[in-house]
PDB file of C-alpha atoms in Angstrom:
ATOM      1  CA  ALA A   1       6.552  -9.517   7.944  1.00  0.00           C
ATOM      2  CA  LEU A   2       7.926  -6.389   9.579  1.00  0.00           C
ATOM      3  CA  LEU A   3       6.068  -5.141  12.598  1.00  0.00           C
ATOM      4  CA  PRO A   4       7.223  -2.588  15.133  1.00  0.00           C
ATOM      5  CA  GLU A   5       7.214  -5.226  17.860  1.00  0.00           C
ATOM      6  CA  ARG A   6       8.717  -8.092  15.836  1.00  0.00           C
ATOM      7  CA  GLN A   7      10.199  -9.182  12.521  1.00  0.00           C
ATOM      8  CA  VAL A   8       9.339 -12.473  10.902  1.00  0.00           C
ATOM      9  CA  HIS A   9      11.370 -14.150   8.158  1.00  0.00           C
ATOM     10  CA  SER A  10      10.565 -17.566   6.764  1.00  0.00           C
ATOM     11  CA  SER A  11      11.923 -20.064   4.251  1.00  0.00           C
ATOM     12  CA  HIS A  12       9.955 -22.791   2.525  1.00  0.00           C
ATOM     13  CA  SER A  13      10.896 -25.944   0.683  1.00  0.00           C
ATOM     14  CA  ARG A  14       9.741 -26.247  -2.931  1.00  0.00           C
ATOM     15  CA  ALA A  15       6.921 -28.594  -1.823  1.00  0.00           C
ATOM     16  CA  GLU A  16       5.755 -26.187   0.882  1.00  0.00           C
ATOM     17  CA  PHE A  17       5.864 -23.288  -1.562  1.00  0.00           C
ATOM     18  CA  GLN A  18       3.935 -25.251  -4.213  1.00  0.00           C
ATOM     19  CA  ALA A  19       1.181 -25.851  -1.654  1.00  0.00           C
ATOM     20  CA  THR A  20       0.808 -22.100  -1.155  1.00  0.00           C
ATOM     21  CA  ILE A  21       0.825 -21.040  -4.814  1.00  0.00           C
ATOM     22  CA  ASN A  22      -2.953 -20.988  -5.233  1.00  0.00           C
ATOM     23  CA  PRO A  23      -4.462 -20.262  -1.837  1.00  0.00           C
ATOM     24  CA  PRO A  24      -8.097 -19.166  -1.622  1.00  0.00           C
ATOM     25  CA  LEU A  25      -9.170 -15.527  -1.675  1.00  0.00           C
ATOM     26  CA  HIS A  26      -8.887 -13.959   1.762  1.00  0.00           C
ATOM     27  CA  ARG A  27      -9.657 -10.767   3.642  1.00  0.00           C
ATOM     28  CA  THR A  28      -7.482  -9.070   6.240  1.00  0.00           C
ATOM     29  CA  ASN A  29      -8.061  -6.838   9.244  1.00  0.00           C
ATOM     30  CA  PHE A  30      -5.813  -4.087   7.845  1.00  0.00           C
ATOM     31  CA  TYR A  31      -5.199  -2.033   4.731  1.00  0.00           C
ATOM     32  CA  GLU A  32      -2.529  -3.349   2.388  1.00  0.00           C
ATOM     33  CA  LEU A  33      -0.399  -1.197   0.111  1.00  0.00           C
ATOM     34  CA  TYR A  34       1.636  -3.064  -2.517  1.00  0.00           C
ATOM     35  CA  PHE A  35       4.425  -1.567  -4.624  1.00  0.00           C
ATOM     36  CA  ILE A  36       5.758  -3.615  -7.541  1.00  0.00           C
ATOM     37  CA  ILE A  37       9.538  -3.175  -7.518  1.00  0.00           C
ATOM     38  CA  GLN A  38      10.421  -5.434 -10.423  1.00  0.00           C
ATOM     39  CA  GLY A  39       8.539  -7.539 -12.960  1.00  0.00           C
ATOM     40  CA  SER A  40       4.768  -7.668 -12.890  1.00  0.00           C
ATOM     41  CA  MET A  41       2.397  -9.109 -10.323  1.00  0.00           C
ATOM     42  CA  PHE A  42      -1.000 -10.660 -10.869  1.00  0.00           C
ATOM     43  CA  GLN A  43      -3.472 -10.229  -8.054  1.00  0.00           C
ATOM     44  CA  ASN A  44      -6.850 -11.914  -7.983  1.00  0.00           C
ATOM     45  CA  ILE A  45      -9.275  -9.339  -6.561  1.00  0.00           C
ATOM     46  CA  GLU A  46     -12.797 -10.603  -5.966  1.00  0.00           C
ATOM     47  CA  ASN A  47     -12.293 -13.316  -8.623  1.00  0.00           C
ATOM     48  CA  LYS A  48     -10.978 -10.907 -11.260  1.00  0.00           C
ATOM     49  CA  ARG A  49      -7.360 -11.084 -12.351  1.00  0.00           C
ATOM     50  CA  HIS A  50      -5.480  -7.755 -12.228  1.00  0.00           C
ATOM     51  CA  LEU A  51      -2.020  -7.101 -13.655  1.00  0.00           C
ATOM     52  CA  TYR A  52       0.245  -4.708 -11.766  1.00  0.00           C
ATOM     53  CA  PRO A  53       3.351  -3.788 -13.793  1.00  0.00           C
ATOM     54  CA  GLN A  54       6.643  -2.574 -12.386  1.00  0.00           C
ATOM     55  CA  GLY A  55       6.280   0.764 -10.610  1.00  0.00           C
ATOM     56  CA  SER A  56       2.556   0.435  -9.957  1.00  0.00           C
ATOM     57  CA  CYS A  57       0.833   0.221  -6.586  1.00  0.00           C
ATOM     58  CA  VAL A  58      -2.468  -0.962  -5.209  1.00  0.00           C
ATOM     59  CA  LEU A  59      -4.101  -0.002  -1.899  1.00  0.00           C
ATOM     60  CA  LEU A  60      -6.685  -2.527  -0.666  1.00  0.00           C
ATOM     61  CA  ASN A  61      -9.045  -2.104   2.250  1.00  0.00           C
ATOM     62  CA  ARG A  62      -9.576  -4.944   4.700  1.00  0.00           C
ATOM     63  CA  ASN A  63     -12.809  -6.210   3.098  1.00  0.00           C
ATOM     64  CA  VAL A  64     -11.503  -6.796  -0.410  1.00  0.00           C
ATOM     65  CA  ARG A  65     -11.030 -10.514  -0.995  1.00  0.00           C
ATOM     66  CA  ARG A  66      -7.691 -11.048  -2.719  1.00  0.00           C
ATOM     67  CA  VAL A  67      -4.778 -13.339  -3.342  1.00  0.00           C
ATOM     68  CA  ILE A  68      -1.462 -12.826  -5.122  1.00  0.00           C
ATOM     69  CA  GLU A  69      -0.793 -15.206  -8.005  1.00  0.00           C
ATOM     70  CA  TYR A  70       2.711 -16.653  -8.028  1.00  0.00           C
ATOM     71  CA  SER A  71       2.756 -17.510 -11.731  1.00  0.00           C
ATOM     72  CA  ASN A  72       5.741 -15.350 -12.737  1.00  0.00           C
ATOM     73  CA  GLU A  73       8.775 -13.663 -11.202  1.00  0.00           C
ATOM     74  CA  PHE A  74       8.329 -10.318  -9.480  1.00  0.00           C
ATOM     75  CA  ARG A  75       9.520  -8.374  -6.472  1.00  0.00           C
ATOM     76  CA  CYS A  76       7.137  -6.318  -4.394  1.00  0.00           C
ATOM     77  CA  VAL A  77       6.899  -4.734  -0.997  1.00  0.00           C
ATOM     78  CA  SER A  78       3.721  -4.648   1.034  1.00  0.00           C
ATOM     79  CA  LEU A  79       2.820  -2.380   3.919  1.00  0.00           C
ATOM     80  CA  GLN A  80       0.108  -3.629   6.255  1.00  0.00           C
ATOM     81  CA  LEU A  81      -1.643  -0.653   7.802  1.00  0.00           C
ATOM     82  CA  SER A  82      -4.028  -0.694  10.759  1.00  0.00           C
ATOM     83  CA  ASP A  83      -6.948   1.711  11.032  1.00  0.00           C
ATOM     84  CA  GLY A  84      -5.235   3.247  14.069  1.00  0.00           C
ATOM     85  CA  PHE A  85      -2.061   3.915  12.117  1.00  0.00           C
ATOM     86  CA  ILE A  86      -4.044   5.568   9.302  1.00  0.00           C
ATOM     87  CA  GLN A  87      -5.909   7.682  11.878  1.00  0.00           C
ATOM     88  CA  ASP A  88      -2.609   8.758  13.491  1.00  0.00           C
ATOM     89  CA  CYS A  89      -1.107   9.720  10.132  1.00  0.00           C
ATOM     90  CA  LEU A  90      -3.983  11.488   8.463  1.00  0.00           C
ATOM     91  CA  PHE A  91      -6.312  12.845  11.123  1.00  0.00           C
ATOM     92  CA  ALA A  92      -3.929  14.384  13.662  1.00  0.00           C
ATOM     93  CA  SER A  93      -3.895  18.144  14.159  1.00  0.00           C
ATOM     94  CA  THR A  94      -2.268  20.093  11.350  1.00  0.00           C
ATOM     95  CA  TYR A  95      -0.532  23.431  11.683  1.00  0.00           C
ATOM     96  CA  PHE A  96       0.232  24.585   8.151  1.00  0.00           C
ATOM     97  CA  GLN A  97      -1.950  25.630   5.217  1.00  0.00           C
ATOM     98  CA  ALA A  98      -0.012  23.319   2.853  1.00  0.00           C
ATOM     99  CA  GLU A  99      -1.359  20.364   4.849  1.00  0.00           C
ATOM    100  CA  GLN A 100      -4.837  21.335   3.676  1.00  0.00           C
ATOM    101  CA  SER A 101      -4.025  20.993  -0.032  1.00  0.00           C
ATOM    102  CA  GLU A 102      -6.622  19.484  -2.350  1.00  0.00           C
ATOM    103  CA  ILE A 103      -4.612  16.267  -2.614  1.00  0.00           C
ATOM    104  CA  ALA A 104      -4.210  15.930   1.170  1.00  0.00           C
ATOM    105  CA  CYS A 105      -7.938  16.536   1.601  1.00  0.00           C
ATOM    106  CA  SER A 106      -8.825  13.922  -1.029  1.00  0.00           C
ATOM    107  CA  ILE A 107      -6.611  11.342   0.723  1.00  0.00           C
ATOM    108  CA  ARG A 108      -8.283  12.059   4.067  1.00  0.00           C
ATOM    109  CA  GLN A 109     -11.709  11.956   2.403  1.00  0.00           C
ATOM    110  CA  PHE A 110     -10.984   8.537   0.880  1.00  0.00           C
ATOM    111  CA  PHE A 111     -10.002   7.050   4.254  1.00  0.00           C
ATOM    112  CA  ARG A 112     -12.691   8.918   6.217  1.00  0.00           C
ATOM    113  CA  GLN A 113     -15.375   7.561   3.899  1.00  0.00           C
ATOM    114  CA  ASP A 114     -13.865   4.062   3.850  1.00  0.00           C
ATOM    115  CA  MET A 115     -13.633   3.914   7.666  1.00  0.00           C
ATOM    116  CA  ALA A 116     -17.129   5.299   8.283  1.00  0.00           C
ATOM    117  CA  SER A 117     -19.340   2.884  10.236  1.00  0.00           C
ATOM    118  CA  GLU A 118     -21.978   2.863   7.501  1.00  0.00           C
ATOM    119  CA  ASN A 119     -19.269   1.601   5.112  1.00  0.00           C
ATOM    120  CA  ALA A 120     -17.975  -1.134   7.428  1.00  0.00           C
ATOM    121  CA  ALA A 121     -18.595  -3.778   4.759  1.00  0.00           C
ATOM    122  CA  ALA A 122     -17.384  -1.680   1.798  1.00  0.00           C
ATOM    123  CA  ARG A 123     -14.884  -3.328  -0.505  1.00  0.00           C
ATOM    124  CA  ASN A 124     -12.688  -0.518  -1.838  1.00  0.00           C
ATOM    125  CA  TYR A 125      -9.294  -0.333  -3.427  1.00  0.00           C
ATOM    126  CA  VAL A 126      -7.194   2.101  -5.434  1.00  0.00           C
ATOM    127  CA  ASP A 127      -4.955   1.267  -8.385  1.00  0.00           C
ATOM    128  CA  PHE A 128      -1.950   3.546  -8.938  1.00  0.00           C
ATOM    129  CA  ILE A 129      -0.462   3.454 -12.440  1.00  0.00           C
ATOM    130  CA  PRO A 130       2.750   5.492 -12.808  1.00  0.00           C
ATOM    131  CA  LEU A 131       2.809   8.520 -15.109  1.00  0.00           C
ATOM    132  CA  LYS A 132       6.471   9.299 -14.378  1.00  0.00           C
ATOM    133  CA  GLU A 133       9.555   7.589 -15.783  1.00  0.00           C
ATOM    134  CA  HIS A 134      11.162   4.610 -14.060  1.00  0.00           C
ATOM    135  CA  ASP A 135      14.031   6.651 -12.530  1.00  0.00           C
ATOM    136  CA  TRP A 136      11.558   8.983 -10.816  1.00  0.00           C
ATOM    137  CA  ILE A 137       9.635   5.984  -9.420  1.00  0.00           C
ATOM    138  CA  LEU A 138      12.880   4.498  -8.054  1.00  0.00           C
ATOM    139  CA  GLN A 139      13.993   7.752  -6.436  1.00  0.00           C
ATOM    140  CA  ASN A 140      10.633   8.808  -5.035  1.00  0.00           C
ATOM    141  CA  ILE A 141       8.450   5.754  -4.435  1.00  0.00           C
ATOM    142  CA  HIS A 142      10.845   2.837  -4.039  1.00  0.00           C
ATOM    143  CA  GLN A 143      13.125   4.988  -1.881  1.00  0.00           C
ATOM    144  CA  GLN A 144      10.162   5.979   0.308  1.00  0.00           C
ATOM    145  CA  PHE A 145       9.252   2.329   0.909  1.00  0.00           C
ATOM    146  CA  GLU A 146      12.926   1.567   1.655  1.00  0.00           C
ATOM    147  CA  ARG A 147      13.083   4.340   4.255  1.00  0.00           C
ATOM    148  CA  ILE A 148       9.912   3.056   5.959  1.00  0.00           C
ATOM    149  CA  VAL A 149      11.318  -0.483   6.105  1.00  0.00           C
ATOM    150  CA  LYS A 150      14.676   0.810   7.405  1.00  0.00           C
ATOM    151  CA  GLU A 151      12.974   2.727  10.215  1.00  0.00           C
ATOM    152  CA  THR A 152      11.008  -0.413  11.103  1.00  0.00           C
ATOM    153  CA  LEU A 153      14.081  -2.650  11.122  1.00  0.00           C
ATOM    154  CA  ASP A 154      16.355  -0.241  12.983  1.00  0.00           C
ATOM    155  CA  PRO A 155      14.102   1.974  15.128  1.00  0.00           C
ATOM    156  CA  GLY A 156      15.473   5.041  16.826  1.00  0.00           C
ATOM    157  CA  ILE A 157      14.128   7.629  19.228  1.00  0.00           C
ATOM    158  CA  SER A 158      11.799   9.244  16.659  1.00  0.00           C
ATOM    159  CA  SER A 159      11.021   6.279  14.388  1.00  0.00           C
ATOM    160  CA  SER A 160       7.266   6.296  15.059  1.00  0.00           C
ATOM    161  CA  HIS A 161       7.059   9.931  13.976  1.00  0.00           C
ATOM    162  CA  MET A 162       9.369   9.314  11.026  1.00  0.00           C
ATOM    163  CA  ILE A 163       7.341   6.346   9.762  1.00  0.00           C
ATOM    164  CA  ARG A 164       4.107   8.342   9.989  1.00  0.00           C
ATOM    165  CA  ALA A 165       5.711  11.246   8.106  1.00  0.00           C
ATOM    166  CA  LEU A 166       7.216   8.990   5.435  1.00  0.00           C
ATOM    167  CA  PHE A 167       3.918   7.178   4.931  1.00  0.00           C
ATOM    168  CA  THR A 168       1.951  10.432   4.692  1.00  0.00           C
ATOM    169  CA  GLU A 169       4.440  11.758   2.127  1.00  0.00           C
ATOM    170  CA  LEU A 170       4.199   8.462   0.218  1.00  0.00           C
ATOM    171  CA  LEU A 171       0.411   8.753   0.033  1.00  0.00           C
ATOM    172  CA  TYR A 172       0.723  12.337  -1.195  1.00  0.00           C
ATOM    173  CA  LYS A 173       3.053  11.199  -3.994  1.00  0.00           C
ATOM    174  CA  LEU A 174       0.747   8.328  -4.939  1.00  0.00           C
ATOM    175  CA  PHE A 175      -2.420  10.431  -5.024  1.00  0.00           C
ATOM    176  CA  HIS A 176      -0.779  13.368  -6.855  1.00  0.00           C
ATOM    177  CA  PRO A 177      -2.274  13.453 -10.384  1.00  0.00           C
ATOM    178  CA  ASP A 178       1.083  14.375 -11.987  1.00  0.00           C
ATOM    179  CA  ASN A 179       2.731  11.218 -10.601  1.00  0.00           C
ATOM    180  CA  PHE A 180       0.124   8.457 -10.858  1.00  0.00           C
ATOM    181  CA  SER A 181      -3.172   7.799 -12.470  1.00  0.00           C
ATOM    182  CA  ASN A 182      -5.177   6.622  -9.482  1.00  0.00           C
ATOM    183  CA  THR A 183      -8.406   4.781  -9.893  1.00  0.00           C
ATOM    184  CA  PRO A 184     -10.551   4.266  -6.782  1.00  0.00           C
ATOM    185  CA  VAL A 185     -12.786   1.195  -7.136  1.00  0.00           C
ATOM    186  CA  SER A 186     -15.764   0.350  -4.962  1.00  0.00           C
ATOM    187  CA  LEU A 187     -17.112  -3.172  -5.286  1.00  0.00           C
ATOM    188  CA  GLY A 188     -20.770  -3.940  -4.704  1.00  0.00           C
TER     189      GLY A 188
END
């Protein structure tokens, strides 16, 4: 786990890993954004198995019960995002007309609706299936995740601002209809 205040790395023996292969469904107290770097990942979401191929992403709110299945080889990166971080990124003052684009407004609307008190128990997620070729995904999405992780691992004087900007740009790329087919899902 990479957090601004600490980094955690762990290693497990084969027996320890085997014990964690099929954990129960769980919720979190943060949003989770997964990007599948290589291979394909199965994620059990509310007792339904979902396949995420290379280059795809999924954004899960804190109420969605989920667990990753470790039944095949894959590489992914996950960002764990607090409500406060989302608020800082998306609802701060804007100064330019471009920041009010239809895509930017739809991103803010998704999070505004999801964070509304009357939706406190809502179980929402968004699947992002790439429409662009693999090279574009590597240069634009994978690279964006890499830059966020680099800023987290080696913070400088403006890293907080940089991470917010990189994340906001990443969301814009994910929600842009020319880049990804995005499917918001609301469960019961």
